[in-house]
Short mmCIF file of C-alpha atoms in Angstrom, two decimals:
data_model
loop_
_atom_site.label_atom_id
_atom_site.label_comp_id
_atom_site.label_asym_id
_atom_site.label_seq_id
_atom_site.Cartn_x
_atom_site.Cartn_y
_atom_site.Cartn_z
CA UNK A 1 54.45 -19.13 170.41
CA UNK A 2 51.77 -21.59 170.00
CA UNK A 3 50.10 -21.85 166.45
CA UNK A 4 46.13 -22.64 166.14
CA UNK A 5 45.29 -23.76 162.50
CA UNK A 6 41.58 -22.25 161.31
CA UNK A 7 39.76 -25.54 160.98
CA UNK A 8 40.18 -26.27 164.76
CA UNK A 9 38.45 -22.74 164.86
CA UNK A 10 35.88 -23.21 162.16
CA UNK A 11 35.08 -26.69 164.07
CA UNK A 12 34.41 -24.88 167.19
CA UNK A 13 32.68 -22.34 166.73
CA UNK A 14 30.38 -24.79 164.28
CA UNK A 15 29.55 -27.47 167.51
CA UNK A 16 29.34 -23.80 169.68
CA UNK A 17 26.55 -22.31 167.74
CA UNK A 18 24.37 -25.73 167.78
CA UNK A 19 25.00 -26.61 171.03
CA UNK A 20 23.88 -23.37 172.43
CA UNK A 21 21.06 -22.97 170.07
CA UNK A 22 19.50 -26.76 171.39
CA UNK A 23 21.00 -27.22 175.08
CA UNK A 24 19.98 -24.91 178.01
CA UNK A 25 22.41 -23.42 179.69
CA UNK A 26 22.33 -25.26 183.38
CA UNK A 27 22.70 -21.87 184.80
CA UNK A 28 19.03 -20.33 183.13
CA UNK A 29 17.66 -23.85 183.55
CA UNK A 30 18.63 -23.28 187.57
CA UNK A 31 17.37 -19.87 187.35
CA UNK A 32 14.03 -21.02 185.63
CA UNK A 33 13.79 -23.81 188.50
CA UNK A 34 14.54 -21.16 191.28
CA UNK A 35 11.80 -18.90 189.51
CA UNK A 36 9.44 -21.79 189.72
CA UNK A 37 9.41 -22.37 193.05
CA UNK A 38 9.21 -18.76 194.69
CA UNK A 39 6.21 -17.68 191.83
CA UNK A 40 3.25 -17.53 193.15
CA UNK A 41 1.24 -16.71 189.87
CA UNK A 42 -0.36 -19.11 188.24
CA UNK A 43 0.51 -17.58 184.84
CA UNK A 44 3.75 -17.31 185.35
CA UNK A 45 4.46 -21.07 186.37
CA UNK A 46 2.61 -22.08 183.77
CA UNK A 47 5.36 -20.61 181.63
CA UNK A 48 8.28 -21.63 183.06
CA UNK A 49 6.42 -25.06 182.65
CA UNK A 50 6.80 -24.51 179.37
CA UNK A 51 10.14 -23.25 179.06
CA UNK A 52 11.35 -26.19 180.93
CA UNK A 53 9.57 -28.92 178.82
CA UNK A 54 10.50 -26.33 175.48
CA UNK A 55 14.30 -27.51 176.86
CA UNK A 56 13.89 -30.93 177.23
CA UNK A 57 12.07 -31.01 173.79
CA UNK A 58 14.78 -28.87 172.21
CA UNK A 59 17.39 -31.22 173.67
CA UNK A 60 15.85 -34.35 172.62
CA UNK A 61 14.96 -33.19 169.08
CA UNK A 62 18.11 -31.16 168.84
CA UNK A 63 15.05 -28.59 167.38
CA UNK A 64 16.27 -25.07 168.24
CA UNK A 65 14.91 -23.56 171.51
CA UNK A 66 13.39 -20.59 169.74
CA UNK A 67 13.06 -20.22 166.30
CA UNK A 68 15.21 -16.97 166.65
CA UNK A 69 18.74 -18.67 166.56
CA UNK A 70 20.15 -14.77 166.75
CA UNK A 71 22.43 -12.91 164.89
CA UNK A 72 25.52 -14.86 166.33
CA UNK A 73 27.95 -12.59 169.03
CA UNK A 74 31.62 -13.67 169.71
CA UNK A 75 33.75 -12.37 172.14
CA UNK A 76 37.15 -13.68 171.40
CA UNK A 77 40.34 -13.11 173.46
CA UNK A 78 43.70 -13.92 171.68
CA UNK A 79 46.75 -15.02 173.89
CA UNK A 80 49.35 -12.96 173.76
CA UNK A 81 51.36 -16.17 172.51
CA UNK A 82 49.18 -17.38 170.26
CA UNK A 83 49.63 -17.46 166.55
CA UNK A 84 46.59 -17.94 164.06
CA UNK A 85 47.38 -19.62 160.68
CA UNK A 86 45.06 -18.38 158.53
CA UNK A 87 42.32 -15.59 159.21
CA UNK A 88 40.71 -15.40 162.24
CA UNK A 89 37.51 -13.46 161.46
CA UNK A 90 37.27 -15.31 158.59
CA UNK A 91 37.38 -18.52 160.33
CA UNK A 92 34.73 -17.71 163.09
CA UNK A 93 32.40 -16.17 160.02
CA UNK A 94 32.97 -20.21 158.37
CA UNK A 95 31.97 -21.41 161.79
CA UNK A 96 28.98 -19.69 162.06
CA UNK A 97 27.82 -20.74 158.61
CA UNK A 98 28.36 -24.47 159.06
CA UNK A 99 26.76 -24.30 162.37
CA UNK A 100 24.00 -22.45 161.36
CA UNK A 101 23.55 -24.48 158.30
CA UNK A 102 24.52 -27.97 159.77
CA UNK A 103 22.41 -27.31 162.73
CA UNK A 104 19.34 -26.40 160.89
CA UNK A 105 19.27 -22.86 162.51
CA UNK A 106 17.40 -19.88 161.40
CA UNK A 107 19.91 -17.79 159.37
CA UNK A 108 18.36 -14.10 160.38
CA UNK A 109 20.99 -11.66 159.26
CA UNK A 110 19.52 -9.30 156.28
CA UNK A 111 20.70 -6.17 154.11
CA UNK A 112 19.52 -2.93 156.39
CA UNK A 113 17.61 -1.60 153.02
CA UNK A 114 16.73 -4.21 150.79
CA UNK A 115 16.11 -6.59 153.75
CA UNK A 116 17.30 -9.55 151.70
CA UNK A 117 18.43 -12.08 153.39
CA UNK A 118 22.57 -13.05 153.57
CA UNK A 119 21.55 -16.61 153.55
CA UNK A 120 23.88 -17.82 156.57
CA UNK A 121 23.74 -16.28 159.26
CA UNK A 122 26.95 -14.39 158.82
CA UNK A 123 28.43 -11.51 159.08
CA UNK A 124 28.64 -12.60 162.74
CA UNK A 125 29.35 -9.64 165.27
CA UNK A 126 33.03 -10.13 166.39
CA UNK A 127 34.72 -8.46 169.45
CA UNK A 128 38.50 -8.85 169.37
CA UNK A 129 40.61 -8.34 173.00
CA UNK A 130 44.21 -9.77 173.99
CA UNK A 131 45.42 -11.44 176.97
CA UNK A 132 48.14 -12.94 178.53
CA UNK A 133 48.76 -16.83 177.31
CA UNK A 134 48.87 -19.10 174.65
CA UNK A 135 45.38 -20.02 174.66
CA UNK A 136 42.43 -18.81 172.24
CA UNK A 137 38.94 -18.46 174.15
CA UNK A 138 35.86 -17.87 172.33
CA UNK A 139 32.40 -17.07 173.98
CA UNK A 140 29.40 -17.06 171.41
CA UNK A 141 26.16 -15.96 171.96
CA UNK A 142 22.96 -16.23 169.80
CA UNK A 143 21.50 -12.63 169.94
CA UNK A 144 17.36 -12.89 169.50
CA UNK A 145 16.04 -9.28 167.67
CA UNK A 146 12.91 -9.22 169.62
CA UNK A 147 15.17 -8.43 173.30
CA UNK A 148 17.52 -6.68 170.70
CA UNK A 149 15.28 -4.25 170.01
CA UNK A 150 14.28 -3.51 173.57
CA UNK A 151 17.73 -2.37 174.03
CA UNK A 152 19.05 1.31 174.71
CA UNK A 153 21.87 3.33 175.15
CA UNK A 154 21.91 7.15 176.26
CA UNK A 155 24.55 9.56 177.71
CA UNK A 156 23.32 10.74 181.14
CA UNK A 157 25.02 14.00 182.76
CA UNK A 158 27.29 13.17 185.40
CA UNK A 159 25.23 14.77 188.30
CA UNK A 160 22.38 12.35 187.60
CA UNK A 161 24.39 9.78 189.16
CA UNK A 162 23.14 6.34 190.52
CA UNK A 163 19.83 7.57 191.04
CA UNK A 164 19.76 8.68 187.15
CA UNK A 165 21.33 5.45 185.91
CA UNK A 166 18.62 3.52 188.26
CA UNK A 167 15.63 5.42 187.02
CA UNK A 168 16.80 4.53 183.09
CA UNK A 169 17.42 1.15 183.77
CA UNK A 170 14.06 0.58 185.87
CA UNK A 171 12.14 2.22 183.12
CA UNK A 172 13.83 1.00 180.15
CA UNK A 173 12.62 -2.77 181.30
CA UNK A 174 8.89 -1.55 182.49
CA UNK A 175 8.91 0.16 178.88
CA UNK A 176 9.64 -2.94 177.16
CA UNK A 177 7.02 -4.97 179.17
CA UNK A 178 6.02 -8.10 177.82
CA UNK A 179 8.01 -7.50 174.47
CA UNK A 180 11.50 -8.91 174.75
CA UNK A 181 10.56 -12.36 176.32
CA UNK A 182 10.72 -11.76 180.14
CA UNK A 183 11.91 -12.93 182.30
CA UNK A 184 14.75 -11.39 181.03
CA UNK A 185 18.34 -10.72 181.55
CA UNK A 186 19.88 -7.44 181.18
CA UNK A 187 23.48 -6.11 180.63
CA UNK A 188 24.01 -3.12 181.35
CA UNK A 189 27.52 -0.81 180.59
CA UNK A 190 28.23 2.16 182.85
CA UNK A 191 31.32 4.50 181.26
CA UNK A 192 34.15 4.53 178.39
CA UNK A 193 32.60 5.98 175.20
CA UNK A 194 29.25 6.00 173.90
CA UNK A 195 30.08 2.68 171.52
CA UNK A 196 32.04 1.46 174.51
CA UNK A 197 29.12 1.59 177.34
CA UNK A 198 27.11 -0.82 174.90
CA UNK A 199 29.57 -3.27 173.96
CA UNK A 200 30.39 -3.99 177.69
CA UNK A 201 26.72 -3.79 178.11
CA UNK A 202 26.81 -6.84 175.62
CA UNK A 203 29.92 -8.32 177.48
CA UNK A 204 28.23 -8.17 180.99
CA UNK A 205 25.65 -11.16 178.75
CA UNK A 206 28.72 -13.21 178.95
CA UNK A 207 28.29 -13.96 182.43
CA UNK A 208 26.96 -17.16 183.87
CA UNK A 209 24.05 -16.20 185.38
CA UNK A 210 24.89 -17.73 188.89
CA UNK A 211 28.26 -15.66 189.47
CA UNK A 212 28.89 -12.80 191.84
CA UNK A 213 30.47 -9.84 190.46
CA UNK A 214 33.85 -9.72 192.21
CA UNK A 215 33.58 -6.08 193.10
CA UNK A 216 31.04 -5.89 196.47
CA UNK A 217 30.28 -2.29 195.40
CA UNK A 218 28.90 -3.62 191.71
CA UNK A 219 27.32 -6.72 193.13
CA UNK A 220 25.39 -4.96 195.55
CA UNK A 221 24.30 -2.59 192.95
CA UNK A 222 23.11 -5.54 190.46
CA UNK A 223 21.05 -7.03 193.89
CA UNK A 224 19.88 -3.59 194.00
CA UNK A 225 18.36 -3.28 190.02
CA UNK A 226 17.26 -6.90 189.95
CA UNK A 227 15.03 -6.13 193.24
CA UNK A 228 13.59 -2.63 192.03
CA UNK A 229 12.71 -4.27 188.52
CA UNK A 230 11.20 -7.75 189.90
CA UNK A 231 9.15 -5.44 192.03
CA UNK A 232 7.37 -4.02 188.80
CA UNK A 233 5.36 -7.57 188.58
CA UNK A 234 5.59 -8.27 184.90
CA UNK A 235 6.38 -11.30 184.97
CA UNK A 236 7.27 -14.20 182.67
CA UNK A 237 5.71 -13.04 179.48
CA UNK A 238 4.27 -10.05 180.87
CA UNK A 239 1.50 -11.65 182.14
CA UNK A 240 2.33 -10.74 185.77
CA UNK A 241 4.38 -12.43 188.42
CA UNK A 242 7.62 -11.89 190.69
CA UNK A 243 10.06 -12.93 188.32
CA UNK A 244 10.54 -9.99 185.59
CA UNK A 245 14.36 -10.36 185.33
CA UNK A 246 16.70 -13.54 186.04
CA UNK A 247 19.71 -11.25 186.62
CA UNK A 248 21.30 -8.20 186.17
CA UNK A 249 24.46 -7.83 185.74
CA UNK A 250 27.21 -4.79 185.06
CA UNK A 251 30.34 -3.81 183.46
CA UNK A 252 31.70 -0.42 185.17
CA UNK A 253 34.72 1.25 183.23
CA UNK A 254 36.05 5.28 183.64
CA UNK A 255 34.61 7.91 181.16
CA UNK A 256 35.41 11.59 179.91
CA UNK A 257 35.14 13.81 183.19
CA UNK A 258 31.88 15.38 181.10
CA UNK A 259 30.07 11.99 180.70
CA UNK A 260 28.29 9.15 181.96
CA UNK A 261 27.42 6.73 179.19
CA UNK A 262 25.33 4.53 179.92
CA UNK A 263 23.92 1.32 177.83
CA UNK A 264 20.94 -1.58 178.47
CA UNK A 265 20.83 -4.68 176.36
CA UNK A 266 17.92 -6.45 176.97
CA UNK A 267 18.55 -10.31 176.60
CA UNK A 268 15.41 -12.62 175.79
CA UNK A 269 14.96 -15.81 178.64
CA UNK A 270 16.72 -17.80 176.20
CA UNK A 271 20.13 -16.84 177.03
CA UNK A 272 21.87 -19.11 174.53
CA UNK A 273 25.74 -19.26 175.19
CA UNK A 274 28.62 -21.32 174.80
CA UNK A 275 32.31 -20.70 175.45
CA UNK A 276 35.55 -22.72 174.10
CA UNK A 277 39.09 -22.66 174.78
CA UNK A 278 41.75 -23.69 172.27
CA UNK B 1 -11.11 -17.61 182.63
CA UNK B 2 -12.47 -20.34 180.21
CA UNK B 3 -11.05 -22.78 177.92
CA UNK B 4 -11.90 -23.21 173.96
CA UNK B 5 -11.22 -25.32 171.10
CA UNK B 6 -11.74 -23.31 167.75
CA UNK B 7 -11.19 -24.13 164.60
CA UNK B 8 -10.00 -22.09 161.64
CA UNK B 9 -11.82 -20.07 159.74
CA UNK B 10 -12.85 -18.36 162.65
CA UNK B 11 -16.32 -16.38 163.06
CA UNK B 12 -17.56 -13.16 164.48
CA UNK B 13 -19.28 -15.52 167.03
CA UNK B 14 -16.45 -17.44 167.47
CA UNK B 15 -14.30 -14.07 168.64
CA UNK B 16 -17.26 -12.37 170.34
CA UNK B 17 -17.52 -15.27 173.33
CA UNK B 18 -13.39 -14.55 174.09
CA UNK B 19 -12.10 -12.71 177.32
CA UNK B 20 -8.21 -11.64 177.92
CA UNK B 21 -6.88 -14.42 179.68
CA UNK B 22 -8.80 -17.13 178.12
CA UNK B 23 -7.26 -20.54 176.74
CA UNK B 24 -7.49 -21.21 173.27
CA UNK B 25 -6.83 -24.27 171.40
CA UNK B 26 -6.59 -23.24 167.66
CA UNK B 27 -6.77 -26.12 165.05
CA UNK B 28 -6.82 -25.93 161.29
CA UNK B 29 -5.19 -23.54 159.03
CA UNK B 30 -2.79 -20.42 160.08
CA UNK B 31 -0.67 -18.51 157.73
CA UNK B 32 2.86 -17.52 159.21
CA UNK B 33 3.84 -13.79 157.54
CA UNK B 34 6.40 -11.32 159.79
CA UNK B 35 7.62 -8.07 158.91
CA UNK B 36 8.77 -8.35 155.07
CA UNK B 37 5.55 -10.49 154.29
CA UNK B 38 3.36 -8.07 155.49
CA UNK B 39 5.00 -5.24 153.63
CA UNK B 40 4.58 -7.23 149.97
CA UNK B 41 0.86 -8.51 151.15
CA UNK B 42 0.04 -4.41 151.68
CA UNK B 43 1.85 -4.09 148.51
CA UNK B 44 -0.17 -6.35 146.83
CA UNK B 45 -3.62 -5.09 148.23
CA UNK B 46 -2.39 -1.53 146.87
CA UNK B 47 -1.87 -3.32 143.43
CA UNK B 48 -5.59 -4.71 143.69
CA UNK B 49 -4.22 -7.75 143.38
CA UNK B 50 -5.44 -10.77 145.19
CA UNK B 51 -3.71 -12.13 148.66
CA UNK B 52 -2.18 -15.19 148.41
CA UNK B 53 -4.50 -16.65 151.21
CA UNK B 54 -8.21 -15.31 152.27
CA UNK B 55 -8.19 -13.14 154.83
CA UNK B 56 -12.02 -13.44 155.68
CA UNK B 57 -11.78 -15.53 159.25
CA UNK B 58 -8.27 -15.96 158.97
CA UNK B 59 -5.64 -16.55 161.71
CA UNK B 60 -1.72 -14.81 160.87
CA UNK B 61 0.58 -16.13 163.16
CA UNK B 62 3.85 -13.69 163.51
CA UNK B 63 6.24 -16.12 162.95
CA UNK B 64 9.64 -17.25 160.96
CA UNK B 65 10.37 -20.73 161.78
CA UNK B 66 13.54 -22.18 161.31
CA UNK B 67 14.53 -24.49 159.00
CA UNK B 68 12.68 -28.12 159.19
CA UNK B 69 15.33 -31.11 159.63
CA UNK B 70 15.03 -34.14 158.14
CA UNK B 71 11.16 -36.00 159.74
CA UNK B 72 9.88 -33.08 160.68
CA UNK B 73 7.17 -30.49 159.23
CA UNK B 74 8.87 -27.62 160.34
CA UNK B 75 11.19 -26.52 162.49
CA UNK B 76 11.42 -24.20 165.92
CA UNK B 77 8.20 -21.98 165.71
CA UNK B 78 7.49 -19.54 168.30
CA UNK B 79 6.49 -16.24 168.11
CA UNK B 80 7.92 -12.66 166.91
CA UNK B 81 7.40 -9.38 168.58
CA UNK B 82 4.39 -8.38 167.23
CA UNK B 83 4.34 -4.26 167.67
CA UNK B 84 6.08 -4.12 164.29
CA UNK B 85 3.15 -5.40 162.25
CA UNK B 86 0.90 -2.98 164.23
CA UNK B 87 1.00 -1.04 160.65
CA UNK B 88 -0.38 -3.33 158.97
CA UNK B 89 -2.52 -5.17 161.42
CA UNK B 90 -5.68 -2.46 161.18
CA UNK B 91 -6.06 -2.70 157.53
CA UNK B 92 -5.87 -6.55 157.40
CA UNK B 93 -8.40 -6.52 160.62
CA UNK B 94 -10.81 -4.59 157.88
CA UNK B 95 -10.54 -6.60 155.82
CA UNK B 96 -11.77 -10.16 157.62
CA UNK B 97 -8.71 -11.25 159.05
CA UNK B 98 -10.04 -12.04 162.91
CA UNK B 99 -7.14 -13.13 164.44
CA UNK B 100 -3.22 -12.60 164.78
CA UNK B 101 -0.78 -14.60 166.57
CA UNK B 102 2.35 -13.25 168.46
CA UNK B 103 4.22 -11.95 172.29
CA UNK B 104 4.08 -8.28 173.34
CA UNK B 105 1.95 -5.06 173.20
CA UNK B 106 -0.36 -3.78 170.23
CA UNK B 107 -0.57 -0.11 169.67
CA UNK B 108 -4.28 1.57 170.39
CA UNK B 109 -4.84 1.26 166.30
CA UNK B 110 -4.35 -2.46 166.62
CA UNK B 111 -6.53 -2.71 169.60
CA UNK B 112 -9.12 -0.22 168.24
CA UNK B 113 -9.61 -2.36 164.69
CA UNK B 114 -9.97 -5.49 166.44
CA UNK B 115 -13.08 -4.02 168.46
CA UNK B 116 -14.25 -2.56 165.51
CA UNK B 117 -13.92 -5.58 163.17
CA UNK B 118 -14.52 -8.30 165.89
CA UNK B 119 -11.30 -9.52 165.85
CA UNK B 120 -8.35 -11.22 168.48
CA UNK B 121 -5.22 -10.91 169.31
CA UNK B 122 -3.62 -13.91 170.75
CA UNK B 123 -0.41 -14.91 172.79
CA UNK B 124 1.57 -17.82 172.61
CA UNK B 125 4.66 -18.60 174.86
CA UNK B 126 7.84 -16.73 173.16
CA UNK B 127 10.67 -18.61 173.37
CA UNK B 128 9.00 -22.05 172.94
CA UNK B 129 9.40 -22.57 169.82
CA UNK B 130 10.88 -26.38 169.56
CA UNK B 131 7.12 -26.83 172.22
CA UNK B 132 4.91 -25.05 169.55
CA UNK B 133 6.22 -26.84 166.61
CA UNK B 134 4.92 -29.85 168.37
CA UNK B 135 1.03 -28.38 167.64
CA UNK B 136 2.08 -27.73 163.70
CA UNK B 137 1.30 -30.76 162.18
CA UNK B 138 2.32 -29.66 158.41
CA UNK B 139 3.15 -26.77 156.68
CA UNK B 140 3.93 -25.49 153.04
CA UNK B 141 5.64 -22.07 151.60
CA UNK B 142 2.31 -20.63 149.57
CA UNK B 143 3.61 -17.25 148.69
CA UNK B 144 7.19 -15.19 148.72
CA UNK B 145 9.29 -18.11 148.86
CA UNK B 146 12.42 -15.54 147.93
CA UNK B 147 12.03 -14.51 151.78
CA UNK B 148 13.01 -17.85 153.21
CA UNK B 149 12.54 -17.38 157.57
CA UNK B 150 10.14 -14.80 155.89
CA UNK B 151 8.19 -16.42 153.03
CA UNK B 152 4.45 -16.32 153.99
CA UNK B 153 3.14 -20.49 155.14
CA UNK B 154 0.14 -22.34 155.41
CA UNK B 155 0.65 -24.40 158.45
CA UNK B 156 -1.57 -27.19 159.73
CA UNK B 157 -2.25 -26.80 163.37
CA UNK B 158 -3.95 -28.87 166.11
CA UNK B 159 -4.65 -27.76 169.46
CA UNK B 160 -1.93 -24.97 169.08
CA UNK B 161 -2.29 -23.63 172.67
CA UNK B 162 -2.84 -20.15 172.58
CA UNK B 163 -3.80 -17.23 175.42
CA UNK B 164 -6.15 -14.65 174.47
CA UNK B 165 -4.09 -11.05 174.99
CA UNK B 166 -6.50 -8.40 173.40
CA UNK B 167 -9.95 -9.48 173.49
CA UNK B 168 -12.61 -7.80 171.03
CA UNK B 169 -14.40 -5.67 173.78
CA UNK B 170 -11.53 -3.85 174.98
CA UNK B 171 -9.74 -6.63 177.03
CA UNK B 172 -6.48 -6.86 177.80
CA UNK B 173 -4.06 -9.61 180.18
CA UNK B 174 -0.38 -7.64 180.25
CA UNK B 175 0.58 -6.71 183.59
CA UNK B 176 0.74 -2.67 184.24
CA UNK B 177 4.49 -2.15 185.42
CA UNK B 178 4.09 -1.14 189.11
CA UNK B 179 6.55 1.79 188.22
CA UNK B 180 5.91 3.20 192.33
CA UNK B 181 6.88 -0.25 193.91
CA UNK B 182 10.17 -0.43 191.87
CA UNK B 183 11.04 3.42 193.29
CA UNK B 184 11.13 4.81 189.86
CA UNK B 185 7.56 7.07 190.24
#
């Protein structure tokens, strides 16, 4: 049994949140770069131009990329070995407010009702899982409203199939148009529960951008969504163009014999992530 | 599609000459005010009280920066989603304000009041916020401070590059999803 003390966590999670809010990912910069190249649009070079130099400015300045620095996500998988000393949801919610306020990061979490702002960016959405091993790993993700809000989740019958779960998808993005910062990413959860389908919706975010989904079947059905939605031409920023998503990509899980849940979270260009292991 | 320097406050002339898809370099005075902003200004206008900032040939820019560090005027300051204002937008555009500042679709209101009352609706790259801040040259809280990301600014800009989306004549640059090419029509 291996013991991890909270301030190692609280430090993490801290550097995690500014890093990802002020360094590109290389894997969107590469997608940006490969988006560059193969538009043809004048538009839409001109704003990957600009999300390009936005990085280098962001990186230099250590300025956030986009003024939305997210409610902050955390997927955290405990080893099975592993002991915390102290409170582990408590120590990732202490991360997140000295990374958020060390970092100079727009603290955008607010009461439902009264809208008031909590004034640090916490309570941070945490997803807990086990695994085998004495390490702790911690992915964080700064979640932007404006894709957020794009974002759906509906329980199709089971004899609408692929062809159902295509048409929702394909439509959910040309609905949301220019509105959640195309290109975009989307994650999209097929199965479990209704709350289940959009948390590994969420999950499938985790994902560098350049992998291959190990399962042929899945990958050839995220080829198959990111074709049919690049094909509806909006574009970087909607203003038209080839490039309307940077990936898709899919978590696929059994569901009640009755069901097919089915969930799309829309994920602005600025896919801000970070991932640590302890 | 032409290019234009403007400054701020902008006329009926000034809006008239502007096509979707132009280039727009705005310089002068904008005032930043997002969702819980716009709720207290309506509030306020209900009240018969007076705005904090004139709305005759005024620019809003949809926008909660984040926080400025140390040497700077402000921090990251791109655009919000601006659909969510589209209540308020009409009765503002009534009232003088000529131009608003944000990513996304308006709703046919939005787009009707600013062909009624001469008025703009203009894009500016989402996501670029650290790029844009580089166009504010200062900025100061003038009303709601309690709102922080929220509180409604004056912001100095200079050549902040902007695209026009919704022109006053019925114009608009968004792509139309090709729904049949992506097999879903």
């Amino acid at each position: 049994m291996r013991t991890i003390k909270t301030p190692e966590i609280i430090d993490a999670v801290a550097a995690m949140c500014i890093k990802a809010n002020t360094e590109l990912p290389d894997d969107v910069r590469a997608k940006f770069e490969e988006a560059m190249a193969k538009e043809t649009s004048e538009s839409a070079k001109e704003v990957l131009r600009q999300l390009l130099e936005n990085a280098d400015l962001a990186m230099e300045t250590k300025l956030p990329l986009c003024q939305d620095c997210g409610l902050a996500v955390f997927f955290v998988e405990v080893g099975d070995d592993v002991r915390i000393e102290g409170n582990l949801r408590e120590a990732i919610n202490e991360g997140t407010r000295k990374g958020y306020a060390d970092g100079f990061l727009r603290k955008s979490a607010c009461d439902p009702f009264t809208r008031v702002n909590t004034g640090d960016g916490t309570p941070a959405i945490i997803h807990l899982d086990f695994t085998p091993g004495d390490k702790l790993k911690i992915f964080y993700m700064a979640k932007g409203g404006g894709s957020e809000n794009m974002s759906r989740a509906t329980m199709l019958a089971p004899a609408q199939g692929w062809e159902g779960i295509k048409e929702y998808v394909v439509n959910r993005v040309a609905e949301a148009g220019p509105n959640p910062c195309p290109p975009t990413i989307i994650g999209i959860g097929i199965g479990g529960t209704f709350e289940h389908a959009a948390k590994i919706a969420k999950k499938s975010l985790i994902r560098r951008l350049d992998d291959t989904h190990p399962d042929p079947e899945i990958a050839a059905k995220e080829q198959e969504l990111e074709e049919a939605i690049n094909k509806l031409g909006i574009g970087p920023m909607g203003l038209g163009g080839s490039t309307t998503v940077l990936s898709v990509k899919m978590s696929v899980e059994p569901c009640h014999l009755a069901s097919l849940p089915l969930a799309v979270n829309v994920q602005c260009h600025s896919q801000r992530h970070e991932e640590v292991e302890l | 599609m032409a290019e234009f320097k403007l400054n701020t406050p902008l006329t009926d002339e000034d809006i008239a000459q502007l096509k979707a898809g132009d280039v727009v370099f705005l310089s002068g005075h904008i005032y930043s005010a997002r969702d819980a902003a716009h709720k207290k200004l309506i509030d306020l206008l209900d009240a018969g009280k007076e705005l904090p900032f004139d709305l005759k040939g005024a620019a809003v820019y949809y926008v909660g920066p984040s926080p400025a560090p140390p040497g700077r005027p402000i921090g990251s300051a791109g655009p919000t989603t601006s659909y969510r204002m589209d209540s308020y937008a009409p009765r503002l555009h009534s009232l003088g304000l000529k131009a608003t500042i944000g990513k996304g679709k308006r709703n046919d209101e939005t787009r009707k009041a600013m062909e009624d009352h001469t008025a703009v609706y203009f894009g500016a790259t989402g996501g670029a916020g650290a790029l844009l801040s580089n166009s504010i040259v200062d900025s100061k809280v003038i009303a709601f401070d309690d709102l922080g990301p929220e509180a409604v600014r004056e912001m100095t800009v200079k050549d902040f590059p902007l695209l026009v989306i919704n022109d006053c004549h019925g114009g608009e640059l968004y792509a139309v999803p090709d729904r049949k090419a992506a097999g879903i029509e």
